[in-house]
């Protein structure tokens, strides 16, 4: 077995460069290492992580920031029996390397390879899957309570530690505080929960000093906890008023020294802050917390630096948060040949133009300024720009409040992130018919980030709501017009969705147009039908699949069936007159969209059914399949989904019973 492991390791490009890391197959191999050896292992692990991401791309800065913490956690705790949960999961590359996945780590985010996030189906060391933020404390509390139930039922079952690592950005979300608030009253099961606040922005804690380090080790020690328990027993014998005062005095004495008042008020035993890159500090404190009993849920505050140990990433955190392939020596990221601007940048530039003309326009992001393109807005109009942190629910209701006073808020949020704010979209915006503009980025399939970030459901989950207008551009020019249309629309909520990646290379107009609400656009009329089956085909596209529809049209022309191609532009309100015309004048009507079932095609089908037109046309909706599509290139994902030109041709010909020529 050892020979097999050695052979596997030899297939790793860096095998032989990192002698300690080469000996680590699972976290068990860390148990007998000294702290000095763990420090050397951390150096090797950091170098391996840099080498890996230089070849695959991915989230570099966050992973480098937790190298020492990852080593310490696996060295101290008994994973996977002890559950280690990484909030978001984008910082878990070192964790994957130490948990038996080093052999495959260079498949990270590649087709058929490892996920860029934690994933339960990938490893027993990933007890909870993630990719969106602020779920770790809730999940960890659930696991801890479940362990307690098991222990009560089976005396031989040892309760286990549950460790949730959450960043200072993620802890800004309300869900994290809901979980901490509940942990305080969740009973004895919560006593094994350890939350590690990974503070990499220095936004909460003062600079780490020797006194803080000393106090953290002292407050987590068995000696101190024993004295604390003795004091608690003594205090319990006092009159109630004195007992409360004694408890509060102890809390505030520690808070005065450590700054943990907020977390103490939420019911957590606070320790920290300590240096998250110093294993001489991390290991003893973690051991103390592992061995402590009956102190309730614990919050350990560690301070780290994103990109730590790699100069290019240290000096430019934003650029190295997520990277493409890069040169390890220079840090220079590989860039493809220049191409069309991204949809995100097209939206960003047009919003700036609109804001220059209209001082009522406000831009809101939920901790994604560069991802949504609003970083440019911040630079030009800082007083009209709001980054609310990882708090999509607040972002939407905040926008609703702005709208009540006549301002024109643009809420720019990824499609999959907007799902978190659905209740606020419905109750606070749509129900009150407030003119909030939703700029929905990452619509459709997104490539290497996979199913967790795919914008699959927004057409369906927004389209069932009354009042809202829903648009989708077929190309970058249409996005310019839709951004301007949203800015000018004050009658109620309006949303426009657009994909990740570059446009198709069209020249952008100098001036935008305000589109007529609910009106589609005929791109090409049906040509003369010369095939064996002369029924006529209409393809109604909602969104960026229009380019594939046009490719399909060229193929259908070769069959003597040149189709009608229509850019729907709007899913709500539907262009009912145009849809009726297509249904009456064609034998086959195909709809296509970059979204799930229950979206645009369902809206069209319901309209046809209600008006008796399904009896006159062979209707074929093309949507994303009813399963989650794993990470791959966007092109490959759409081929798998059956939303490419050959698939359109196949659907059209099959509807007319025309054999497909191979």
XYZ file of C-alpha atoms in Angstrom:
662
model
C 0.000 0.000 0.000
C 2.868 2.360 0.840
C 4.449 1.628 -2.541
C 1.149 2.438 -4.259
C 0.955 5.772 -2.416
C 4.529 6.556 -3.354
C 3.805 5.797 -6.993
C 0.785 8.072 -6.895
C 2.862 10.875 -5.391
C 5.509 10.471 -8.051
C 2.871 11.491 -10.610
C 2.715 14.899 -8.889
C 4.921 17.471 -10.692
C 6.343 18.846 -7.438
C 7.050 15.463 -5.858
C 10.546 15.502 -4.340
C 10.607 19.263 -3.816
C 8.608 19.145 -0.580
C 9.901 16.337 1.677
C 7.447 16.862 4.545
C 4.419 17.363 2.330
C 5.353 14.251 0.354
C 4.884 12.268 3.588
C 1.361 13.593 4.198
C -1.357 11.416 2.702
C -4.092 12.207 5.239
C -4.294 14.525 8.268
C -3.306 11.615 10.522
C 0.236 12.069 9.222
C 0.403 15.475 10.955
C -0.280 14.185 14.461
C 3.279 13.441 15.519
C 4.950 16.447 13.908
C 6.534 19.074 16.136
C 5.499 22.688 15.793
C 8.793 23.345 14.012
C 7.967 20.602 11.516
C 4.465 21.986 11.092
C 5.997 25.357 10.271
C 8.116 23.743 7.570
C 5.085 21.857 6.296
C 3.174 25.140 6.044
C 5.941 26.625 3.889
C 5.826 23.619 1.586
C 2.026 23.658 1.477
C 2.028 27.347 0.533
C 4.515 26.716 -2.287
C 2.456 23.789 -3.545
C -0.739 25.869 -3.479
C 0.929 28.639 -5.489
C 2.230 26.134 -8.022
C -1.203 24.502 -8.355
C -3.166 27.715 -8.888
C -0.562 28.997 -11.342
C -1.538 26.084 -13.599
C -5.303 25.927 -12.960
C -6.367 29.431 -11.969
C -8.737 29.916 -9.054
C -9.037 31.586 -5.672
C -5.442 32.201 -4.619
C -5.395 34.990 -2.019
C -7.893 33.411 0.370
C -6.190 30.010 0.228
C -2.744 31.457 0.960
C -4.193 33.356 3.916
C -5.245 30.186 5.759
C -2.264 27.879 5.162
C -1.014 27.917 8.769
C -4.563 27.752 10.111
C -5.288 24.729 7.901
C -2.158 22.936 9.087
C -2.926 23.698 12.739
C -6.547 22.563 12.528
C -5.713 19.227 10.940
C -2.800 18.700 13.321
C -4.855 19.377 16.457
C -8.296 18.012 15.627
C -9.284 14.507 14.582
C -10.689 15.191 11.133
C -12.893 13.855 9.603
C -14.361 12.614 12.913
C -14.187 16.230 14.049
C -16.076 18.246 11.447
C -14.184 21.093 9.788
C -16.416 23.467 7.808
C -14.988 26.182 5.570
C -17.370 29.054 4.969
C -17.712 29.706 1.204
C -15.074 27.030 0.570
C -12.992 29.070 -1.852
C -10.084 29.064 0.636
C -9.998 25.276 0.951
C -7.262 24.425 -1.584
C -4.637 23.740 1.157
C -7.275 21.693 2.986
C -7.817 19.592 -0.137
C -4.095 18.993 -0.540
C -3.790 17.701 3.053
C -6.890 15.496 2.844
C -5.860 12.980 0.221
C -6.540 15.044 -2.876
C -3.050 16.267 -3.706
C -2.757 13.780 -6.561
C -5.787 15.375 -8.233
C -5.322 18.989 -7.152
C -4.163 20.088 -10.600
C -7.579 19.132 -11.946
C -9.017 21.920 -9.781
C -11.910 23.676 -11.578
C -11.078 21.682 -14.726
C -13.646 19.552 -16.607
C -14.240 16.394 -14.597
C -11.820 17.547 -11.887
C -11.998 18.769 -8.309
C -14.459 21.485 -7.404
C -13.176 24.944 -6.553
C -15.219 24.756 -3.346
C -15.922 22.182 -0.631
C -18.207 19.394 -1.806
C -19.665 16.543 0.228
C -19.601 14.072 -2.658
C -15.895 14.749 -3.220
C -14.454 13.817 0.178
C -15.372 12.699 3.695
C -13.251 15.642 4.841
C -15.867 18.027 3.393
C -18.759 17.570 5.842
C -20.754 20.453 4.362
C -20.711 21.771 0.810
C -20.418 25.481 0.225
C -19.743 28.150 -2.384
C -21.922 30.938 -1.046
C -21.074 32.643 2.216
C -22.227 32.724 5.814
C -23.647 29.204 6.123
C -20.883 27.594 8.192
C -22.068 28.507 11.693
C -25.635 27.335 11.042
C -24.429 24.084 9.519
C -21.841 23.584 12.246
C -24.419 24.113 14.967
C -26.688 21.556 13.296
C -23.872 19.003 13.165
C -22.901 19.671 16.803
C -26.467 19.243 18.051
C -26.871 16.073 15.976
C -23.684 14.673 17.536
C -25.099 15.383 20.981
C -28.316 13.506 20.141
C -26.227 10.532 18.983
C -24.193 10.590 22.206
C -27.328 10.642 24.354
C -28.682 7.641 22.497
C -25.411 5.702 22.476
C -23.109 6.123 25.532
C -20.210 4.704 23.498
C -20.437 7.552 21.014
C -17.970 10.353 21.741
C -19.182 13.838 21.071
C -16.960 15.510 18.531
C -15.693 18.984 17.939
C -17.228 21.008 15.135
C -15.117 23.836 13.734
C -16.592 26.514 11.471
C -14.084 28.854 9.799
C -15.746 32.083 8.674
C -14.188 35.231 7.233
C -14.766 38.766 8.442
C -16.602 39.475 5.176
C -18.914 36.501 5.536
C -19.722 37.299 9.126
C -21.278 40.558 7.934
C -24.289 38.582 6.703
C -27.351 38.328 8.903
C -27.468 34.537 8.749
C -24.210 34.299 10.688
C -25.681 36.330 13.549
C -28.915 34.350 13.481
C -26.837 31.200 13.935
C -24.743 32.662 16.764
C -27.853 33.935 18.499
C -29.376 30.459 18.335
C -26.158 28.715 19.430
C -26.358 30.404 22.813
C -29.671 28.681 23.582
C -29.296 25.469 21.579
C -28.404 23.445 24.645
C -25.421 21.259 25.512
C -24.924 20.206 21.879
C -23.550 23.650 21.123
C -20.733 23.243 23.638
C -18.585 21.473 21.057
C -18.965 24.252 18.465
C -15.856 26.345 17.779
C -16.240 29.267 15.407
C -12.998 30.662 14.014
C -13.317 34.223 12.793
C -10.701 34.630 10.077
C -10.141 38.381 10.106
C -8.035 39.236 7.072
C -8.891 42.922 6.730
C -8.037 44.122 10.248
C -11.471 45.705 10.228
C -12.484 44.352 13.643
C -9.378 43.846 15.719
C -6.527 46.126 16.697
C -3.050 45.006 15.632
C -2.017 41.754 17.240
C 0.357 42.246 20.163
C 2.165 40.101 22.694
C -0.364 40.915 25.438
C -3.216 39.734 23.224
C -1.344 36.512 22.489
C -0.675 35.913 26.177
C -4.285 36.536 27.139
C -5.616 34.245 24.398
C -3.482 31.372 25.622
C -4.373 32.109 29.215
C -8.127 32.396 28.606
C -8.226 29.134 26.653
C -6.134 27.189 29.184
C -7.449 24.439 31.441
C -6.133 26.338 34.486
C -8.126 29.457 33.697
C -11.245 27.526 32.719
C -11.016 25.545 35.941
C -10.822 28.733 37.972
C -13.709 30.140 35.950
C -15.849 27.101 36.741
C -14.937 27.369 40.442
C -15.885 31.046 40.421
C -19.163 30.218 38.713
C -20.005 27.642 41.391
C -19.184 30.138 44.143
C -21.228 32.833 42.427
C -24.191 30.468 42.146
C -24.352 30.371 45.949
C -24.702 34.144 46.112
C -27.995 36.015 46.015
C -29.335 36.275 42.449
C -28.479 39.950 42.033
C -24.863 39.395 43.136
C -24.534 36.284 40.934
C -25.540 38.302 37.864
C -23.121 41.068 38.783
C -20.268 38.592 39.273
C -20.917 36.977 35.891
C -21.147 40.342 34.149
C -17.950 41.535 35.857
C -16.066 38.477 34.584
C -17.364 39.013 31.032
C -16.467 42.659 30.955
C -13.046 42.104 32.503
C -12.190 39.798 29.636
C -13.864 42.051 27.083
C -11.811 44.983 28.305
C -8.661 43.007 27.593
C -9.704 41.241 24.383
C -12.450 43.193 22.665
C -14.942 40.316 22.626
C -18.007 42.058 24.065
C -20.207 41.594 20.980
C -19.613 37.865 20.804
C -19.968 37.478 24.553
C -23.358 39.167 24.340
C -24.320 36.626 21.683
C -23.410 33.841 24.110
C -19.975 32.866 22.805
C -16.816 32.436 24.831
C -14.444 34.790 23.031
C -10.702 34.152 22.629
C -8.365 36.351 20.617
C -7.272 37.987 18.530
C -4.188 35.900 17.730
C -1.819 35.778 14.770
C -3.236 33.306 12.254
C 0.171 32.786 10.651
C 2.012 31.864 13.857
C 1.799 28.154 14.602
C 3.543 28.698 17.965
C 0.386 30.576 18.971
C -2.268 28.718 16.981
C -1.491 25.158 18.043
C -1.551 25.661 21.861
C -4.752 27.695 21.729
C -6.512 25.173 19.490
C -5.408 22.345 21.779
C -6.804 24.189 24.773
C -10.136 24.725 23.029
C -10.238 21.117 21.863
C -9.766 19.825 25.396
C -11.998 22.350 27.185
C -15.367 21.191 28.445
C -18.619 22.958 29.184
C -17.615 26.479 28.212
C -20.362 26.752 25.623
C -19.838 27.750 22.010
C -16.455 29.391 21.440
C -15.326 32.092 19.032
C -11.594 32.185 18.306
C -10.537 35.365 16.549
C -7.493 34.963 14.278
C -5.944 37.689 12.170
C -4.525 36.705 8.787
C -3.413 38.324 5.557
C -4.903 37.395 2.198
C -2.161 36.177 -0.122
C 0.259 35.753 2.790
C 3.691 34.488 1.789
C 3.453 35.413 -1.897
C 4.426 39.021 -2.561
C 2.300 39.659 -5.675
C -0.820 38.444 -3.838
C 0.032 40.334 -0.639
C 0.401 43.634 -2.464
C -2.699 43.319 -4.631
C -5.391 41.426 -2.778
C -8.255 42.193 -5.168
C -6.366 41.099 -8.281
C -5.240 37.861 -6.635
C -8.539 36.969 -4.972
C -9.425 34.944 -8.072
C -6.795 34.538 -10.749
C -6.238 33.047 -14.154
C -3.121 30.983 -14.795
C 0.011 32.961 -13.898
C 3.802 32.962 -13.819
C 4.952 31.968 -10.317
C 8.173 33.991 -10.495
C 6.731 37.282 -11.766
C 3.139 36.874 -10.630
C 1.977 38.007 -14.055
C -1.373 36.495 -14.954
C -1.900 34.973 -18.373
C -4.299 36.954 -20.480
C -5.949 35.700 -23.613
C -5.911 37.713 -26.816
C -7.934 40.916 -26.615
C -11.560 40.369 -27.480
C -14.967 41.976 -27.069
C -15.690 43.660 -23.735
C -17.520 41.615 -21.138
C -21.223 42.052 -20.548
C -20.349 43.230 -17.037
C -18.158 46.053 -18.343
C -20.758 47.048 -20.944
C -23.349 47.399 -18.186
C -20.884 49.286 -15.996
C -19.981 51.804 -18.694
C -23.578 52.462 -19.703
C -24.644 52.921 -16.069
C -21.925 55.554 -15.696
C -23.290 57.396 -18.725
C -26.786 57.295 -17.291
C -25.563 58.483 -13.886
C -23.773 61.443 -15.453
C -27.121 62.632 -16.798
C -29.226 61.656 -13.784
C -28.066 62.369 -10.232
C -30.890 60.224 -8.828
C -29.202 57.013 -9.925
C -27.737 55.027 -7.016
C -25.587 51.891 -7.358
C -25.722 49.083 -4.780
C -23.601 45.939 -4.546
C -23.406 43.175 -1.960
C -19.613 42.867 -1.550
C -18.986 42.338 -5.272
C -17.817 45.739 -6.600
C -15.444 44.439 -9.258
C -17.509 41.337 -10.036
C -20.516 43.483 -10.918
C -18.486 46.286 -12.513
C -19.594 48.835 -9.928
C -16.019 49.600 -8.875
C -15.948 52.127 -11.736
C -19.131 53.727 -10.392
C -17.557 53.986 -6.950
C -14.552 55.822 -8.357
C -16.662 58.374 -10.197
C -19.661 58.749 -7.870
C -18.539 57.591 -4.416
C -21.398 59.380 -2.656
C -23.950 57.485 -4.754
C -22.330 54.065 -4.371
C -23.097 51.604 -1.570
C -21.371 48.296 -0.866
C -23.555 46.766 1.840
C -21.344 43.710 2.444
C -22.482 40.135 2.021
C -26.061 41.061 2.749
C -28.233 40.632 -0.333
C -31.442 40.799 1.685
C -30.484 44.160 3.102
C -29.323 45.371 -0.324
C -32.766 44.787 -1.835
C -34.767 46.385 0.981
C -32.282 49.256 1.197
C -32.892 49.826 -2.519
C -36.637 49.698 -1.893
C -36.307 52.406 0.746
C -34.357 54.602 -1.667
C -37.023 54.086 -4.306
C -39.802 55.290 -2.002
C -38.122 58.699 -1.939
C -37.854 59.075 -5.690
C -34.285 57.883 -6.198
C -33.401 55.376 -8.928
C -31.477 52.509 -7.310
C -29.652 49.862 -9.352
C -29.151 46.686 -7.331
C -26.375 44.745 -9.120
C -26.271 41.166 -7.841
C -25.334 37.813 -9.365
C -28.330 35.673 -10.300
C -27.479 32.886 -7.840
C -26.828 35.427 -5.052
C -30.160 37.175 -5.618
C -31.871 33.928 -4.620
C -30.965 34.799 -1.023
C -33.075 37.943 -1.180
C -36.186 36.474 -2.766
C -38.455 37.307 0.155
C -37.308 40.927 0.039
C -37.778 41.100 -3.735
C -41.354 39.915 -3.338
C -42.507 41.707 -0.177
C -40.430 44.856 -0.124
C -40.164 45.646 -3.825
C -42.700 43.872 -6.034
C -45.673 43.891 -3.677
C -45.230 47.644 -3.222
C -44.517 48.134 -6.939
C -41.351 50.107 -6.216
C -39.029 51.035 -9.117
C -35.932 49.131 -8.071
C -33.648 48.151 -10.956
C -32.147 44.651 -10.719
C -29.001 44.220 -12.806
C -28.627 40.426 -12.705
C -25.108 39.346 -13.625
C -23.910 35.762 -14.277
C -27.219 34.712 -15.848
C -27.063 31.232 -17.326
C -24.117 28.858 -17.050
C -20.846 30.279 -15.737
C -18.032 27.826 -16.460
C -15.426 26.897 -13.841
C -17.475 28.021 -10.819
C -20.007 25.326 -11.678
C -23.532 24.743 -10.416
C -23.243 26.841 -7.252
C -22.819 30.058 -9.227
C -24.943 29.273 -12.278
C -27.753 31.756 -12.909
C -30.325 29.082 -13.615
C -33.521 30.044 -11.849
C -34.076 33.814 -11.918
C -36.451 33.880 -14.905
C -38.691 31.370 -13.147
C -38.496 32.825 -9.641
C -38.994 36.416 -10.785
C -41.424 35.662 -13.596
C -44.087 34.319 -11.256
C -44.299 37.695 -9.489
C -46.828 40.324 -10.628
C -45.747 43.840 -11.658
C -42.106 43.112 -12.461
C -40.601 43.697 -15.925
C -37.971 41.143 -17.019
C -35.552 41.716 -19.907
C -32.582 39.810 -21.320
C -30.199 41.172 -23.963
C -29.264 39.027 -26.932
C -25.922 40.822 -27.276
C -23.904 43.704 -25.831
C -25.711 46.362 -27.877
C -29.040 45.232 -26.453
C -27.540 45.397 -22.950
C -26.660 49.062 -23.517
C -30.274 49.772 -24.456
C -31.710 47.732 -21.572
C -29.538 49.502 -18.988
C -30.809 52.846 -20.265
C -34.378 51.508 -20.384
C -34.163 50.414 -16.753
C -32.802 53.818 -15.736
C -35.765 55.546 -17.375
C -38.434 53.160 -16.062
C -40.238 54.487 -12.977
C -43.494 52.517 -13.156
C -42.339 49.618 -11.000
C -39.591 47.016 -10.526
C -37.548 46.057 -13.572
C -34.867 43.399 -14.003
C -32.420 42.594 -16.760
C -30.222 39.512 -16.819
C -26.985 39.059 -18.733
C -24.316 36.359 -18.951
C -20.774 36.017 -17.727
C -18.051 36.576 -20.291
C -17.493 38.629 -23.436
C -20.063 39.899 -25.885
C -20.090 38.802 -29.512
C -18.004 41.701 -30.803
C -20.562 44.247 -31.960
C -19.741 47.947 -32.063
C -21.437 49.748 -29.206
C -23.729 52.667 -30.011
C -22.719 56.197 -29.067
C -26.241 56.812 -27.760
C -28.529 54.312 -26.086
C -32.193 53.800 -26.922
C -35.165 53.438 -24.604
C -36.867 50.206 -25.620
C -40.668 49.910 -25.819
C -41.653 47.765 -22.835
C -42.833 44.291 -23.749
C -41.960 44.384 -27.440
C -39.837 41.795 -29.229
C -37.807 42.212 -32.399
C -37.925 40.145 -35.587
C -34.333 39.444 -36.642
C -35.090 37.587 -39.858
C -38.289 36.521 -41.598
C -38.985 32.981 -42.682
C -37.669 32.358 -46.201
C -39.225 30.304 -48.970
C -39.683 26.718 -47.860
C -38.261 24.188 -50.344
C -37.897 21.139 -48.147
C -40.103 18.061 -48.096
C -41.997 19.404 -45.073
C -43.035 23.010 -45.743
C -44.528 23.920 -42.397
C -42.235 26.758 -41.407
C -40.157 27.164 -38.243
C -40.069 30.103 -35.822
C -37.340 30.361 -33.188
C -38.086 32.766 -30.350
C -34.939 33.496 -28.310
C -34.847 35.126 -24.885
C -31.307 36.185 -24.033
C -27.860 35.451 -25.362
C -28.652 32.210 -27.235
C -29.645 34.343 -30.243
C -26.201 33.873 -31.834
C -26.695 30.088 -31.689
C -30.169 30.505 -33.202
C -28.654 32.339 -36.158
C -26.106 29.571 -36.626
C -28.939 27.035 -36.533
C -30.822 29.071 -39.126
C -27.948 28.664 -41.585
C -28.099 24.898 -41.186
C -31.892 24.812 -41.496
C -31.581 26.824 -44.698
C -29.576 23.933 -46.144
C -32.590 21.709 -45.495
C -34.784 24.162 -47.415
C -36.307 25.415 -44.143
C -35.017 28.963 -43.504
C -36.726 29.920 -40.217
C -38.055 33.076 -38.644
C -35.746 34.285 -35.862
C -37.063 36.583 -33.147
C -35.345 38.293 -30.241
C -38.011 38.259 -27.510
C -36.211 40.880 -25.378
C -38.904 40.594 -22.667
C -40.162 37.657 -20.634
C -42.568 39.951 -18.777
C -44.626 41.441 -20.206
C -44.767 39.062 -23.142
C -45.177 40.424 -26.654
C -48.437 38.512 -27.045
C -49.273 39.918 -30.448
C -45.926 38.803 -31.860
C -46.247 35.355 -30.247
C -49.745 34.938 -31.716
C -48.398 35.861 -35.137
C -45.580 33.316 -34.878
C -47.957 30.556 -33.740
C -50.475 31.197 -36.531
C -47.951 31.449 -39.367
C -45.544 28.619 -38.536
C -45.906 24.920 -38.028
C -43.185 24.790 -35.336
C -42.477 27.352 -32.608
C -39.295 26.895 -30.572
C -38.425 28.998 -27.529
C -34.902 29.007 -26.123
C -33.513 30.525 -22.938
C -30.544 30.221 -20.578
C -32.717 29.259 -17.652
C -34.611 26.457 -15.967
C -37.979 25.009 -16.776
C -40.827 27.198 -15.559
C -39.358 30.331 -17.162
C -39.849 32.108 -20.489
C -40.938 28.998 -22.394
C -43.542 28.249 -19.721
C -44.908 31.793 -19.950
C -45.225 31.491 -23.744
C -46.813 28.043 -23.501
C -49.381 29.235 -20.970
C -50.338 32.145 -23.216
C -50.707 29.820 -26.223
C -52.789 27.349 -24.217
C -55.102 30.011 -22.818
C -55.759 31.339 -26.319
C -56.203 27.977 -28.061
C -53.068 28.394 -30.139
C -51.343 25.211 -28.965
C -53.799 23.454 -31.270
C -52.255 25.257 -34.273
C -48.515 24.958 -33.668
C -45.998 22.364 -32.584
C -44.463 24.066 -29.565
C -40.975 23.057 -28.362
C -39.416 24.851 -25.361
C -35.628 24.589 -24.970
C -34.379 25.183 -21.419
C -31.554 24.064 -19.155
C -31.918 20.412 -18.144
C -33.447 19.431 -14.828
C -30.136 18.636 -13.143
C -27.103 20.603 -11.978
C -24.334 20.945 -14.551
C -20.821 20.567 -13.149
C -17.947 22.960 -13.748
C -16.570 23.024 -17.268
C -16.053 25.611 -19.992
C -19.205 27.580 -20.759
C -19.193 26.248 -24.316
C -19.031 22.644 -23.115
C -21.749 23.283 -20.532
C -24.160 24.622 -23.147
C -23.436 21.655 -25.403
C -24.226 19.341 -22.487
C -27.376 21.360 -21.803
C -28.504 20.999 -25.410
C -28.727 24.755 -26.000
C -26.275 25.011 -28.899
C -26.945 25.389 -32.638
C -26.854 21.643 -33.513
C -29.373 20.935 -30.746
C -31.703 23.642 -32.062
C -31.509 22.119 -35.540
C -32.217 18.667 -34.158
C -35.296 19.861 -32.229
C -36.646 21.750 -35.267
C -36.225 18.880 -37.709
C -37.637 16.329 -35.306
C -40.718 18.493 -34.811
C -41.281 18.378 -38.589
C -40.402 14.668 -38.856
C -37.472 15.536 -41.116
C -34.564 13.069 -40.804
C -31.335 14.607 -39.593
C -28.549 14.271 -42.131
C -25.302 13.144 -40.518
